[in-house]
Amino acid sequence: MINKDTLMFGSFSKSPGNRGCSIFNSAFKYHGIDAIYKSYCIDNISDAVAAAKTLGFGGFAVSMPFKHTVIDYVDKLDYSVSLCDAANTIVNNDGILTAYNTDYLAAKDFLIQPEIRIILKTRPLFVLGNGGYAAAVLCAIKEMGLSYTQIDRSTWNLVGDIREAIVYNCTPVSSIKLHENNVLIDCLTYTETGRKLGLMQASHQYFLYTGKKLPFSYDS
């Protein structure tokens, strides 16, 4: 039952969804943690961070277009944020806000999977996009020592020419017209890979928030 001691967590976005609410509230219930998670629609990240700090949130997620600007309103940066120059997860420890980039951590988790590593040995890697999420993915790729080609808005016409490659979509573009002999890693949350990436990312957030492992499989 929600009471005066219930800890608050949430996410700040221009277009909030319900998946985070479902994942985290189910996990809190599983572990018997007196906490709730809610998504919030915001326009001003400074006001949102101030509100979360004033209300004593345990932590919160940040979506585009706030992943870079949120850095200006926290107290400490994890190495993942310094590396990517973007943050998507903030943890509040007694009023001290520390920023992390769990998109970067999830991208590494996905790319080190044995089945993906095998494919990467024989196929070129293309990254679509140049936003905050793409920055996190590129940090993971560079740290792993992988070669890649980045495609953004100015070179999007090249997408149709890609053959026998791994294509990592870091954009909100759906129904990308790729040749069928490519392998697509799609960040969109309604796709198979997007759901898996989302759960990998959420597992890192949940550990930062609670010190516990998310009680769900990546294949859920």
Backbone as JSON, one array per atom type, in Angstrom:
{
  "sequence": "MINKDTLMFGSFSKSPGNRGCSIFNSAFKYHGIDAIYKSYCIDNISDAVAAAKTLGFGGFAVSMPFKHTVIDYVDKLDYSVSLCDAANTIVNNDGILTAYNTDYLAAKDFLIQPEIRIILKTRPLFVLGNGGYAAAVLCAIKEMGLSYTQIDRSTWNLVGDIREAIVYNCTPVSSIKLHENNVLIDCLTYTETGRKLGLMQASHQYFLYTGKKLPFSYDS",
  "N": [[0.85, -1.19, 0.0], [0.54, 2.21, -0.87], [2.19, 4.74, 0.91], [3.33, 7.26, 3.29], [6.03, 6.72, 3.34], [6.67, 5.55, 0.97], [8.84, 5.11, -1.72], [9.68, 7.13, -4.54], [10.08, 6.69, -8.03], [10.79, 7.4, -11.48], [10.24, 8.44, -14.94], [11.28, 10.92, -17.28], [10.04, 12.48, -20.07], [9.28, 13.68, -23.41], [7.45, 12.2, -24.76], [6.02, 10.07, -23.06], [5.84, 6.58, -22.12], [4.32, 3.39, -21.18], [5.79, 1.12, -20.61], [8.07, 1.13, -18.92], [6.84, 1.64, -16.48], [5.39, -0.72, -16.12], [7.47, -2.67, -16.02], [9.17, -1.84, -13.82], [7.41, -1.46, -11.63], [6.37, -4.03, -11.4], [8.71, -5.38, -10.74], [9.4, -4.16, -8.29], [7.26, -5.08, -6.76], [7.76, -7.83, -6.84], [10.15, -8.02, -5.37], [9.31, -7.03, -2.98], [9.57, -4.31, -2.41], [8.97, -1.12, -1.14], [7.98, 0.95, -3.17], [7.2, 3.05, -5.99], [6.78, 3.54, -9.54], [6.53, 5.93, -12.09], [5.71, 7.34, -15.27], [6.43, 10.54, -16.71], [5.28, 13.35, -18.53], [7.12, 15.93, -19.84], [8.34, 19.31, -20.46], [10.43, 20.85, -19.7], [13.53, 20.19, -18.59], [15.11, 21.1, -16.5], [13.28, 22.05, -14.56], [12.0, 19.63, -14.06], [14.03, 18.01, -12.95], [14.6, 19.5, -10.65], [12.15, 19.26, -9.34], [12.06, 16.47, -8.89], [14.2, 16.2, -7.18], [13.42, 17.82, -5.03], [11.13, 16.44, -4.18], [12.25, 14.13, -3.34], [12.8, 11.88, -4.98], [13.96, 8.55, -5.64], [15.33, 7.99, -7.9], [15.51, 8.57, -11.47], [14.62, 8.2, -14.94], [15.69, 9.53, -18.12], [14.64, 10.69, -21.22], [15.16, 11.35, -24.78], [14.49, 14.73, -25.78], [16.44, 15.24, -23.81], [18.78, 14.08, -22.92], [21.37, 15.06, -23.06], [21.3, 17.72, -22.05], [20.46, 17.32, -19.43], [22.7, 16.79, -17.99], [23.73, 19.15, -17.07], [22.41, 19.62, -14.71], [22.96, 17.91, -12.64], [24.94, 16.43, -9.96], [27.12, 14.66, -10.02], [29.02, 12.71, -12.39], [28.93, 9.56, -13.83], [31.43, 7.35, -15.25], [30.42, 6.4, -17.66], [28.77, 8.41, -18.61], [30.55, 10.53, -18.94], [32.01, 9.42, -20.98], [30.17, 9.18, -23.1], [28.94, 11.64, -23.26], [26.3, 12.02, -22.64], [23.33, 11.31, -20.77], [21.03, 9.0, -19.28], [19.97, 8.05, -16.99], [19.4, 8.85, -13.65], [20.47, 8.86, -10.32], [19.5, 9.41, -7.01], [21.14, 10.08, -4.18], [20.72, 10.85, -1.05], [20.21, 13.53, -1.75], [22.27, 14.05, -3.49], [22.82, 14.01, -6.85], [23.56, 11.64, -9.24], [24.62, 10.92, -12.48], [24.12, 8.45, -15.03], [24.78, 6.34, -17.91], [22.85, 4.1, -19.09], [21.99, 3.18, -21.5], [24.27, 2.89, -23.02], [25.51, 0.81, -21.56], [23.66, -1.25, -22.0], [23.82, -1.52, -24.78], [26.4, -2.53, -25.02], [26.04, -4.98, -23.67], [24.3, -6.22, -25.48], [25.81, -6.39, -27.85], [27.95, -8.01, -27.14], [26.92, -10.51, -26.99], [27.27, -13.95, -27.74], [26.22, -14.93, -30.23], [25.92, -12.59, -31.69], [28.51, -11.56, -31.72], [29.79, -13.46, -33.3], [28.62, -13.02, -35.82], [29.49, -10.41, -36.25], [32.13, -10.79, -36.86], [32.23, -11.44, -39.48], [30.7, -9.69, -40.96], [30.16, -6.28, -42.03], [29.51, -3.37, -39.96], [26.89, -1.12, -39.58], [25.73, 1.99, -38.36], [22.8, 3.66, -37.75], [21.87, 6.97, -37.44], [22.44, 9.9, -35.32], [21.91, 10.9, -32.83], [21.3, 11.19, -29.23], [20.95, 8.53, -28.33], [22.3, 7.11, -30.32], [24.87, 8.05, -29.83], [25.5, 6.79, -27.41], [25.48, 4.1, -28.23], [27.56, 4.14, -30.12], [29.71, 4.71, -28.45], [29.92, 2.3, -27.05], [30.52, 0.58, -29.17], [32.98, 1.61, -30.09], [34.55, 1.23, -27.79], [34.65, -1.5, -27.76], [36.3, -1.93, -29.85], [35.38, -2.17, -32.46], [34.9, -1.88, -35.99], [33.02, 0.48, -37.92], [30.4, 2.03, -39.87], [28.85, 5.11, -39.99], [25.61, 6.33, -40.54], [23.72, 9.14, -41.24], [21.17, 11.7, -41.4], [22.01, 13.1, -43.67], [23.22, 11.22, -45.29], [21.37, 9.27, -45.69], [20.3, 8.12, -47.95], [21.94, 6.06, -48.66], [21.22, 3.8, -47.31], [19.61, 1.9, -48.61], [21.45, 0.59, -50.18], [22.99, -1.05, -48.65], [24.41, -4.21, -47.96], [24.47, -7.55, -46.74], [25.2, -7.02, -44.03], [25.44, -5.9, -40.56], [23.01, -3.91, -39.23], [22.47, -1.29, -37.12], [19.86, 0.28, -35.89], [19.46, 3.41, -34.64], [17.57, 5.33, -34.56], [14.3, 7.0, -34.57], [13.0, 6.09, -36.77], [10.78, 4.03, -38.46], [10.02, 0.94, -40.23], [12.25, 0.67, -41.98], [13.78, 0.47, -45.11], [15.49, -2.05, -45.78], [17.76, -4.31, -47.39], [16.99, -7.77, -47.55], [19.06, -9.47, -46.84], [20.46, -8.41, -44.78], [21.23, -8.04, -41.24], [19.22, -6.77, -38.78], [19.45, -4.68, -36.01], [17.25, -3.25, -34.07], [16.33, -0.36, -32.34], [13.78, 0.41, -31.67], [11.07, 0.16, -29.48], [8.94, -1.62, -29.85], [9.83, -3.64, -31.41], [11.45, -6.88, -31.76], [14.24, -6.91, -31.12], [14.38, -4.38, -29.99], [12.77, -4.6, -27.71], [14.32, -6.38, -26.25], [16.72, -4.94, -25.92], [15.66, -2.84, -24.44], [14.95, -4.11, -22.06], [17.43, -4.98, -21.18], [18.63, -2.52, -20.71], [16.9, -1.53, -18.73], [17.45, -3.33, -16.71], [19.97, -2.58, -15.81], [19.34, -0.03, -14.84], [17.55, -0.71, -12.78], [19.21, -2.09, -11.02], [20.92, -0.02, -10.28], [19.09, 1.58, -8.95], [18.14, -0.07, -6.87], [19.99, -2.02, -6.1], [19.52, -4.61, -6.7], [18.95, -7.49, -8.84], [17.12, -7.34, -11.86], [14.11, -9.12, -11.98], [13.49, -10.54, -14.38], [13.69, -12.27, -17.49], [15.79, -11.53, -20.32], [14.56, -12.32, -22.56], [11.9, -12.07, -22.11]],
  "CA": [[0.0, 0.0, 0.0], [1.3, 3.45, -0.93], [2.12, 5.49, 2.16], [4.26, 8.4, 3.35], [7.41, 6.26, 3.19], [6.85, 4.95, -0.35], [9.87, 5.79, -2.51], [9.25, 7.44, -5.89], [10.97, 6.65, -9.18], [10.02, 7.76, -12.66], [10.94, 8.79, -16.17], [10.91, 12.21, -17.83], [10.08, 12.39, -21.53], [8.26, 14.42, -24.15], [6.43, 11.23, -25.19], [6.16, 8.96, -22.12], [5.13, 5.33, -22.36], [3.94, 2.62, -19.99], [6.57, -0.1, -20.41], [8.88, 1.27, -17.72], [5.95, 1.48, -15.32], [5.09, -2.15, -15.99], [8.68, -3.4, -15.62], [9.68, -1.49, -12.5], [6.42, -1.72, -10.59], [6.33, -5.48, -11.22], [9.94, -5.78, -10.04], [9.26, -3.72, -6.9], [6.33, -6.01, -6.11], [8.46, -9.12, -6.72], [11.15, -7.94, -4.3], [8.71, -6.49, -1.77], [10.12, -2.98, -2.18], [7.93, -0.09, -0.99], [8.32, 1.99, -4.14], [6.39, 3.09, -7.2], [7.42, 4.14, -10.72], [5.56, 6.56, -12.98], [6.23, 8.13, -16.38], [5.96, 11.92, -16.7], [5.45, 14.15, -19.74], [7.69, 17.22, -19.45], [8.91, 20.18, -21.48], [11.58, 21.55, -19.13], [14.27, 19.21, -17.79], [15.59, 21.76, -15.28], [12.17, 22.02, -13.6], [11.73, 18.23, -13.7], [15.08, 17.56, -12.04], [14.39, 20.21, -9.39], [10.98, 18.65, -8.69], [12.44, 15.14, -8.43], [15.1, 16.37, -6.03], [12.61, 18.36, -3.94], [10.21, 15.4, -3.71], [13.03, 13.0, -2.82], [12.82, 10.69, -5.85], [15.14, 7.7, -5.51], [16.01, 8.06, -9.18], [14.62, 8.76, -12.6], [15.16, 8.05, -16.29], [15.55, 10.7, -18.98], [14.61, 10.35, -22.65], [15.43, 12.45, -25.69], [15.77, 15.34, -26.16], [17.03, 15.77, -22.58], [19.89, 13.24, -22.46], [22.6, 15.86, -22.93], [21.1, 18.89, -21.2], [20.28, 16.93, -18.03], [24.03, 16.76, -17.37], [23.96, 20.45, -16.42], [21.61, 19.76, -13.5], [23.3, 16.87, -11.68], [26.13, 16.72, -9.16], [28.24, 13.78, -10.37], [28.9, 11.97, -13.64], [29.57, 8.26, -13.96], [32.32, 7.29, -16.41], [29.63, 6.15, -18.86], [28.28, 9.71, -19.07], [31.73, 11.26, -19.43], [32.41, 8.78, -22.23], [29.17, 9.37, -24.15], [28.42, 13.0, -23.21], [24.83, 11.93, -22.55], [22.88, 10.52, -19.62], [19.62, 8.64, -19.33], [19.57, 7.54, -15.67], [19.88, 9.67, -12.54], [20.25, 8.27, -9.01], [19.53, 10.4, -5.94], [21.65, 9.57, -2.9], [20.69, 11.9, -0.03], [20.27, 14.85, -2.37], [23.36, 14.1, -4.48], [22.35, 13.39, -8.08], [24.62, 11.07, -10.07], [24.11, 10.54, -13.8], [24.67, 7.26, -15.67], [24.26, 6.06, -19.24], [22.56, 2.67, -19.17], [21.87, 2.84, -22.92], [25.62, 2.43, -23.37], [25.72, -0.49, -20.94], [22.81, -2.22, -22.68], [24.38, -1.75, -26.12], [27.53, -3.46, -24.83], [25.46, -6.29, -23.36], [23.72, -6.8, -26.69], [26.85, -6.66, -28.85], [28.87, -9.08, -26.71], [26.27, -11.82, -27.05], [28.06, -14.81, -28.62], [25.68, -15.02, -31.58], [26.18, -11.33, -32.38], [29.96, -11.47, -31.94], [30.13, -14.32, -34.43], [28.2, -12.32, -37.04], [30.33, -9.22, -36.4], [33.43, -11.19, -37.41], [32.14, -11.67, -40.93], [29.88, -8.68, -41.61], [30.38, -4.89, -41.61], [28.52, -2.81, -39.04], [26.4, 0.22, -39.89], [24.94, 2.61, -37.3], [21.92, 4.68, -38.29], [21.5, 8.0, -36.48], [23.51, 10.67, -34.67], [21.36, 11.51, -31.62], [21.82, 10.77, -27.94], [21.03, 7.07, -28.24], [23.39, 6.7, -31.21], [26.13, 8.37, -29.15], [25.74, 5.73, -26.44], [25.8, 2.89, -28.98], [28.88, 4.33, -30.71], [30.69, 4.57, -27.37], [30.07, 0.87, -26.81], [31.18, 0.01, -30.35], [34.38, 2.04, -30.08], [35.23, 0.6, -26.67], [34.85, -2.89, -28.14], [37.27, -1.98, -30.93], [34.71, -2.59, -33.69], [34.81, -0.92, -37.1], [31.63, 0.78, -38.24], [30.07, 3.16, -40.73], [27.69, 5.82, -39.45], [24.73, 6.96, -41.53], [22.8, 10.09, -40.64], [20.17, 12.24, -42.32], [22.63, 13.56, -44.92], [23.64, 10.08, -46.1], [20.34, 8.24, -45.53], [20.04, 7.48, -49.24], [22.83, 4.9, -48.79], [20.67, 2.66, -46.56], [19.12, 0.89, -49.54], [22.57, -0.09, -50.85], [23.71, -1.9, -47.69], [24.23, -5.63, -48.2], [25.15, -8.53, -45.88], [25.79, -6.27, -42.92], [24.64, -5.7, -39.36], [22.55, -2.53, -39.21], [21.97, -0.93, -35.8], [19.03, 1.47, -36.02], [19.41, 4.23, -33.42], [16.67, 6.43, -34.88], [12.89, 6.67, -34.4], [12.45, 5.74, -38.08], [10.27, 2.66, -38.56], [9.88, 0.4, -41.59], [13.42, 0.99, -42.79], [13.83, -0.4, -46.3], [16.78, -2.73, -45.86], [17.78, -5.57, -48.13], [16.68, -8.88, -46.65], [20.23, -10.23, -46.39], [21.07, -7.73, -43.64], [20.75, -8.31, -39.89], [18.82, -5.49, -38.19], [19.29, -4.46, -34.57], [16.37, -2.09, -34.07], [16.13, 0.14, -30.98], [12.37, 0.73, -31.44], [10.68, -0.72, -28.37], [7.94, -2.62, -30.22], [10.49, -4.7, -32.18], [12.04, -7.94, -30.92], [15.53, -6.45, -30.57], [14.12, -3.21, -29.16], [12.3, -5.07, -26.39], [15.45, -6.98, -25.54], [17.59, -3.83, -25.52], [14.98, -2.1, -23.38], [15.02, -4.86, -20.81], [18.83, -4.93, -20.75], [18.83, -1.18, -20.17], [16.14, -1.44, -17.48], [18.1, -4.14, -15.69], [21.03, -1.75, -15.24], [18.69, 1.0, -14.03], [16.97, -1.3, -11.58], [20.32, -2.38, -10.1], [21.37, 1.26, -9.74], [18.06, 2.07, -8.04], [17.82, -0.95, -5.74], [21.06, -2.97, -5.77], [19.03, -5.96, -6.97], [18.82, -7.87, -10.24], [15.76, -7.34, -12.39], [13.67, -10.53, -11.93], [12.9, -10.95, -15.64], [14.61, -12.69, -18.53], [15.89, -10.63, -21.47], [13.68, -12.84, -23.61], [10.51, -11.95, -21.68]],
  "C": [[0.88, 1.25, 0.0], [1.09, 4.25, 0.35], [3.17, 6.6, 2.16], [5.71, 7.99, 3.15], [7.69, 5.64, 1.82], [7.83, 5.77, -1.17], [9.4, 5.96, -3.95], [10.39, 7.29, -6.88], [10.14, 7.03, -10.4], [10.88, 7.99, -13.87], [10.4, 10.1, -16.69], [11.1, 12.19, -19.34], [9.06, 13.32, -22.14], [7.13, 13.5, -24.6], [6.52, 10.0, -24.29], [5.33, 7.75, -22.53], [4.85, 4.6, -21.06], [4.86, 1.44, -19.69], [7.44, -0.02, -19.17], [8.05, 1.1, -16.47], [5.67, 0.01, -15.07], [6.29, -2.92, -15.45], [9.04, -3.12, -14.17], [8.67, -1.76, -11.39], [6.26, -3.22, -10.34], [7.54, -5.97, -10.44], [9.9, -5.36, -8.57], [8.36, -4.68, -6.13], [7.0, -7.36, -5.86], [9.41, -9.11, -5.54], [10.58, -7.37, -3.0], [9.26, -5.13, -1.4], [8.99, -1.95, -2.15], [8.29, 1.09, -1.89], [7.34, 1.93, -5.31], [7.15, 3.82, -8.3], [6.34, 4.7, -11.62], [6.27, 7.36, -14.07], [5.61, 9.53, -16.36], [6.24, 12.59, -18.04], [5.95, 15.53, -19.33], [8.16, 18.0, -20.67], [10.21, 20.83, -21.02], [12.33, 20.62, -18.19], [14.8, 19.81, -16.5], [14.52, 21.71, -14.19], [11.9, 20.59, -13.14], [12.76, 17.71, -12.72], [14.9, 18.21, -10.67], [13.22, 19.6, -8.63], [11.32, 17.29, -8.11], [13.32, 15.23, -7.18], [14.31, 16.86, -4.81], [11.71, 17.3, -3.32], [10.93, 14.15, -3.23], [12.92, 11.75, -3.66], [14.08, 9.88, -5.58], [15.98, 7.71, -6.77], [15.0, 8.26, -10.28], [15.38, 8.57, -13.91], [14.89, 9.32, -17.09], [15.6, 10.25, -20.43], [14.98, 11.57, -23.48], [14.25, 13.43, -25.66], [16.57, 15.87, -24.97], [18.3, 15.05, -22.13], [21.21, 14.0, -22.32], [22.4, 17.0, -21.93], [20.93, 18.53, -19.72], [21.6, 16.94, -17.27], [24.3, 18.06, -16.59], [23.29, 20.56, -15.05], [21.86, 18.65, -12.47], [24.61, 17.22, -10.98], [27.35, 15.91, -9.57], [27.94, 13.04, -11.67], [29.63, 10.65, -13.54], [30.45, 8.26, -15.2], [31.56, 7.11, -17.71], [29.09, 7.44, -19.45], [29.42, 10.54, -19.63], [32.15, 10.73, -20.79], [31.48, 9.16, -23.37], [28.65, 10.8, -24.26], [26.9, 13.01, -23.26], [24.48, 11.05, -21.37], [21.41, 10.16, -19.79], [19.1, 8.13, -17.98], [20.21, 8.39, -14.58], [19.51, 8.97, -11.23], [20.43, 9.35, -7.95], [19.96, 9.72, -4.64], [21.74, 10.73, -1.91], [20.89, 13.28, -0.63], [21.39, 15.04, -3.37], [22.91, 13.32, -5.71], [23.53, 12.93, -8.93], [24.02, 10.55, -11.36], [24.87, 9.34, -14.35], [24.12, 7.15, -17.09], [24.06, 4.55, -19.38], [22.22, 2.24, -20.59], [23.19, 2.26, -23.42], [25.88, 1.03, -22.81], [24.91, -1.57, -21.63], [23.32, -2.54, -24.08], [25.57, -2.71, -26.04], [27.03, -4.87, -24.55], [24.97, -6.99, -24.63], [24.82, -7.23, -27.65], [27.83, -7.74, -28.43], [28.2, -10.44, -26.65], [27.01, -12.69, -28.07], [27.54, -14.85, -30.05], [25.91, -13.74, -32.38], [27.67, -11.18, -32.67], [30.41, -12.3, -33.13], [29.79, -13.63, -35.75], [29.1, -11.12, -37.31], [31.71, -9.55, -36.99], [33.41, -11.28, -38.92], [31.34, -10.6, -41.67], [30.25, -7.28, -41.14], [29.23, -4.4, -40.74], [28.18, -1.38, -39.45], [25.54, 0.72, -38.73], [24.12, 3.73, -37.92], [21.56, 5.68, -37.2], [22.7, 8.71, -35.87], [23.0, 11.4, -33.42], [21.97, 10.95, -30.36], [21.94, 9.27, -27.8], [22.16, 6.55, -29.12], [24.75, 6.95, -30.57], [26.49, 7.27, -28.16], [26.16, 4.43, -27.14], [27.21, 2.98, -29.57], [29.98, 4.24, -29.66], [30.97, 3.11, -27.08], [30.85, 0.21, -27.95], [32.67, 0.35, -30.36], [35.16, 1.35, -28.97], [35.52, -0.87, -26.96], [35.84, -3.05, -29.3], [36.68, -2.41, -32.27], [34.76, -1.48, -34.73], [33.35, -0.71, -37.45], [31.56, 1.91, -39.25], [28.81, 3.8, -40.2], [26.91, 6.48, -40.59], [23.77, 7.89, -40.79], [21.85, 10.63, -41.72], [20.78, 12.58, -43.68], [23.05, 12.42, -45.84], [22.61, 8.95, -46.09], [20.06, 7.49, -46.82], [20.9, 6.24, -49.45], [22.25, 3.65, -48.13], [20.23, 1.54, -47.5], [20.21, 0.1, -50.23], [23.32, -1.04, -49.93], [23.37, -3.36, -47.94], [25.05, -6.46, -47.2], [25.9, -7.86, -44.74], [24.91, -6.4, -41.68], [24.29, -4.22, -39.32], [21.91, -2.25, -37.85], [21.18, 0.38, -35.94], [18.91, 2.2, -34.69], [18.5, 5.44, -33.63], [15.22, 6.03, -34.58], [12.21, 6.24, -35.71], [12.01, 4.28, -38.08], [10.19, 2.24, -40.02], [11.03, 0.82, -42.49], [13.55, -0.03, -43.91], [15.24, -0.95, -46.47], [16.67, -3.97, -46.73], [17.66, -6.73, -47.14], [17.9, -9.66, -46.18], [21.01, -9.52, -45.28], [20.48, -8.22, -42.32], [20.46, -6.97, -39.22], [18.74, -5.58, -36.68], [18.51, -3.16, -34.45], [16.1, -1.65, -32.64], [14.66, 0.42, -30.67], [11.76, -0.31, -30.52], [9.65, -1.77, -28.73], [8.53, -3.74, -31.08], [11.11, -5.72, -31.22], [13.35, -7.49, -30.3], [15.34, -5.24, -29.66], [13.64, -3.59, -27.78], [13.45, -5.64, -25.58], [16.42, -5.91, -25.05], [16.98, -3.04, -24.37], [15.07, -2.8, -22.04], [16.45, -4.91, -20.28], [19.13, -3.59, -20.09], [18.13, -1.04, -18.82], [16.8, -2.23, -16.36], [19.24, -3.37, -15.03], [20.44, -0.64, -14.37], [18.2, 0.43, -12.71], [18.06, -1.62, -10.55], [20.84, -1.08, -9.48], [20.37, 1.79, -8.71], [17.97, 1.26, -6.75], [18.96, -1.85, -5.28], [20.66, -4.41, -6.01], [18.95, -6.21, -8.46], [17.36, -7.82, -10.67], [15.28, -8.8, -12.52], [12.99, -11.01, -13.21], [14.0, -11.34, -16.61], [14.65, -11.65, -19.64], [14.96, -11.06, -22.6], [12.22, -12.76, -23.24], [9.7, -11.14, -22.68]]
}
